[in-house]
Amino acid sequence: MISVLKLVKALILLGCLSKCSAENVPTTDLEGRLEFPSSAPFNITTKITLNNGEYTTYSRTDGSFVIYNVPPGIHQLDIDSKTFHFGQIKIQLLEEAMDAPKCLEYAFPGAPKRALKYPLILNPKATLQYFEAKKGFSIFSLLKNPMVIMMLFSVVLMVMMPKMMEGMEPEEKARMKEQMKNQQDPSAMLTQMWSGITGGEEKEADTKKRIKRG
Amino acid sequence: MTTINNNNNFLVVVLIVLISVLIGDEGVNAMYKDDVGVLDFSIATAGHGPIGVVHTNNKNGIVITTDKPTTTTTTSCFVAGRQINDGSLVWRRNVCSVPDEDAQAHAIAVGNDDDDDADAFYTVDNVGIVRAWTIENGDLLWDTRIHAAAAAPKLWVTKVGGTTTYVAVASAEDELVFLNAETGTIVDKVSASKSTGNGQRVEWLSVLSSSTSTSMIKIIFSKVQVVDGTIQTDMFGADGDSVVVSSLLECSSSSGKMTVLLGTERGSTTLFSLETTGDDGVVNVKVHWTAEEGLASLSSAIVLDASHLGSDDLVEEKDAVSRKLSLAGRLNSQWEDVVGMLSTANGLINNNAVNFSYRDHLFGFVKVAALLSPKVHRIWGMSTAGKDRGSIRWSLDLPKKAIWHSMVHGTTNSAKATHGIHGDTHSREILVLSVSSASVDWMCIDGTSGAINSQDSIKISSPVVQVLPVYGTNTGGCRQASILLGEDLSLTVVPADTETNALIKKQLYKTPNGLYTHKIDKVANKVESYRVAHTEEDDKFVARSIGLTSFAGEQIVKVAYPLRHEDVKSMSTILGDNSLLLKYINPHMTVVVTVLSDSEHQTATTVATALEKERNGKAKKPVGAGAPGSSIPPSSQNGSEDLPNMFINLVDTVSGRVLYRHSHSNVDGDKKVSVVISENWVIYTYVNEKTRRTEIGVLTLHEGMIEPKGLTFFARPEQSTSFSSFDARESKPVVLSKVYAFPKAVTALGVTSTRQGISRQNILIASSDGALNTINKMILETRRPVGEAKPEEKKEGLMPYRELIPESPLFSLTYNQTNEPFTSIISTATSLESQSLVFGFGGPDLFFTRTSPTKGFDVLPETFNKILVGSTTAGIVIALLVVQRMGKKKTLKQGWL
């Protein structure tokens, strides 16, 4: 029974100690200022979070901000701007040097780190582009399309062909007309091609000659 | 005539080419600026839930609202400003600086509206941070800290000598701290010992002189009063809702007009006016606007098809969809669109049905979202298409006595479950359950209209621990039924009628292996599976234990289930070398995420021993845990730090077996873990406390692989078309894994859903900055090669592995909107394969949009340039006629020569 009481007492003492130690954790205020690259104050009210929303504050109208009662540790500061991209800040707060936090800036995810002075002065790194630029109607964009190029090529041929025909001999013209006539009947063209390959054309010519003789 | 015909043919070809070029140019990955607000809408609530405090500022035309204060804490720290005219939200600010949401409290004070400098309001939180904000747009003017605020924060705005305004804050040290309202500097401190002693506190103060010295301040003390009580008023809210706050905005005896703002317990905020007309004294009531603040606390949502062309029938729906998507149907839709355009542009055709879009109905875009808020005990039906999108179609109040509420729709058990669960239903009936300790109140409602088809109350013998959804009958109480599993393993059928009982019995005997359910015990940290059986003797359903998985020394933090409506088109992935990687689809699988709750227990486990051995150079795979993700940094000097502390357990809820277990080290167990299951993918996010970044873990589950020549006319591998959890050979997957890093903290995960599952699925990620991002699934592929990709991997589209997932604003569905983070995302399919509807909710903001994971290949975009195509067509037709006439003239001329 005594041992149980001792255990209870020890637990109460332990609880007290843990509570006391929790209460004695030093805290500090993190200060900074948002500025445009031209050093003009960032006058857009912007939400600023520490450790993904654990602590939240907003920038004042002059761009300055304070996050209150921050305990020691490594903290991550994010500026939630919908217009500009700010880098991510990692802040190391050591218990023995709460007034002199070490700050590192990562301009973009995966970018090399850069040491920052404290109090923080943060500039936007880029303007955020949410929308794809719409291509307006342009003749040049049409000209890039293969279908349009093919169409233009056939237009050129349509214009050029009659002019090319003008310089041709009448016999050649007649032969071409004959060929085109054949092309209109695919079966005749195929027969002609087939006979050309197998020598049928010659046989056919011989037959015609025989008929004529007959 | 040949020339004319040739010209005609040529112009027709030109027309076709131009139209195809114009249409083909429209496919884009990101949004155009013109699309803003066309496909999407958002609803911004005040964020604090039901109104507790109202301050009206007529000068700026804004009403400032915040949460109902209690003597100790508040549930929300949002303060919001709405336009008095139309109720639109102007700004919303989180005024607390305490990280722990359960220990937050705040108070608000606004200067006298008659003063010229009443453009600011002031807040204080329970750690003593005092802030001044502009009323017009919520800009932060100044913030400062007093030593410590009182446990129940309180502050006043008072004017001294008619010139200087001070903010007096009650301090924890029995003082009133006076701050200059313009600069925030502390001016004076006045003892107010009575404020915390003798059960009294400061209720009101005023400054009698131009000095802030103690003698000049008049402080009224009063006994501590309970301020959380509700004021029962029958004047408004006949549905049982009670008025919590009422504020008189305007009262004019000359005009006989009174404007009042009411805030009810269920979160309805209404601005209405009462006006007497004429001498007869008739009072006209006009409601100016209503806002539902309860929408900030949604726990679940179901999106239902409300298309007029659809049919509320399980079998006939598919035929109806096929019919309406025919060529004739689509041409008709285009004609209706043109008619609509003309009627709105010129009023040429009188179209009274302005809200009816044939196209929206045809393509299945007309949906109604049923939204449930357990906090305010209310469900709403919200339109998501047409001109009234975002408006509340209907709302129903649920019993306040209920401990929890649930909406049941569809089923988790389907006979053909190989290609997904197919538990979705086209039925519009939702079964709403309100469960209290001794009874279950149920309502069967039409989710699109809010009509209550039937309702009843059933007594239960023990608290309900699981809801098993099953199909109901047309003749019974509801077409959606459920079986409730009690803590004492009793089973209760809802609705409790003979038809539903008979149908469930029929389902039970018809299913080859029976019906199963399970219980997740987050206290004892175990998962127990049960078989639903029927006893002929007393004609009752009983649960019989089948399997048990215990997570001793661990705490269950998250449970995720496969998506019921998901349709898996292909059961395999074709690799670059033409071999097939078979997907492991287990409809009974659930993901149980556990974190280490007892580190001493863990260090004694075989896992720890195995890790220790591995660290000492004896390579050995940890027993019971997969290889820790690549996020684990090199072993530190203190070996215990690298012990896994989060486990992803794939549990079969029918057999109760653990199919696979994956572990991670250095996980911050206090941060939210999100999980989504899509086909054979398990995607989850957690925060690595060592690297201070959010990581995305991906597991892909496979049955095996078929070699390129393994599937021929003569060779066909043995593969079952049905799935059994009791088949030991099939029920263990082969798992591939990868870990990625995401630049922002993740608050919710989702996946896009399409009609047939042919389109690629995109992963939806809600981040802590309030954005809703869409990510190509290929980026999260577990087979991304480390190092340079081989030709066959390149052929498949696999990119070399990079740890960091790029975040681009172009992938943000919410574009530049300022939202608070979403905590839930759901997606639903439309009648078009390319289109998917996405709904983000769970926070103060609601966002709904339509997205195309693989571009809009079967639909013209909303912003398609119809005028350009129309004018091009008209131009070509005119050119055709001119050329025809010219050709005729030429032929005639040639004939006369």
PDB file of C-alpha atoms in Angstrom, chain B residues 56 58 84 247-261 271-275 288:
ATOM      1  CA  THR B  56     -23.391  46.904 -37.491  1.00  0.00           C
ATOM      2  CA  ASN B  58     -23.770  51.698 -41.218  1.00  0.00           C
ATOM      3  CA  ILE B  84     -25.553  44.904 -45.409  1.00  0.00           C
ATOM      4  CA  SER B 247     -29.668  43.071 -34.188  1.00  0.00           C
ATOM      5  CA  LEU B 248     -31.715  46.099 -35.069  1.00  0.00           C
ATOM      6  CA  LEU B 249     -30.020  47.722 -38.019  1.00  0.00           C
ATOM      7  CA  GLU B 250     -32.521  50.433 -38.745  1.00  0.00           C
ATOM      8  CA  CYS B 251     -35.651  51.696 -37.039  1.00  0.00           C
ATOM      9  CA  SER B 252     -37.478  54.719 -38.302  1.00  0.00           C
ATOM     10  CA  SER B 253     -40.753  55.778 -36.767  1.00  0.00           C
ATOM     11  CA  SER B 254     -41.352  58.296 -39.529  1.00  0.00           C
ATOM     12  CA  SER B 255     -41.129  55.791 -42.372  1.00  0.00           C
ATOM     13  CA  GLY B 256     -42.425  52.919 -40.264  1.00  0.00           C
ATOM     14  CA  LYS B 257     -39.551  50.711 -41.386  1.00  0.00           C
ATOM     15  CA  MET B 258     -37.447  48.395 -39.280  1.00  0.00           C
ATOM     16  CA  THR B 259     -34.476  46.339 -40.518  1.00  0.00           C
ATOM     17  CA  VAL B 260     -33.379  43.393 -38.426  1.00  0.00           C
ATOM     18  CA  LEU B 261     -30.572  40.870 -38.680  1.00  0.00           C
ATOM     19  CA  LEU B 271     -31.589  40.238 -42.946  1.00  0.00           C
ATOM     20  CA  PHE B 272     -35.211  41.282 -43.251  1.00  0.00           C
ATOM     21  CA  SER B 273     -37.240  44.408 -42.965  1.00  0.00           C
ATOM     22  CA  LEU B 274     -40.689  45.105 -41.601  1.00  0.00           C
ATOM     23  CA  GLU B 275     -42.551  47.982 -43.127  1.00  0.00           C
ATOM     24  CA  HIS B 288     -33.262  40.829 -48.158  1.00  0.00           C
TER      25      HIS B 288
END
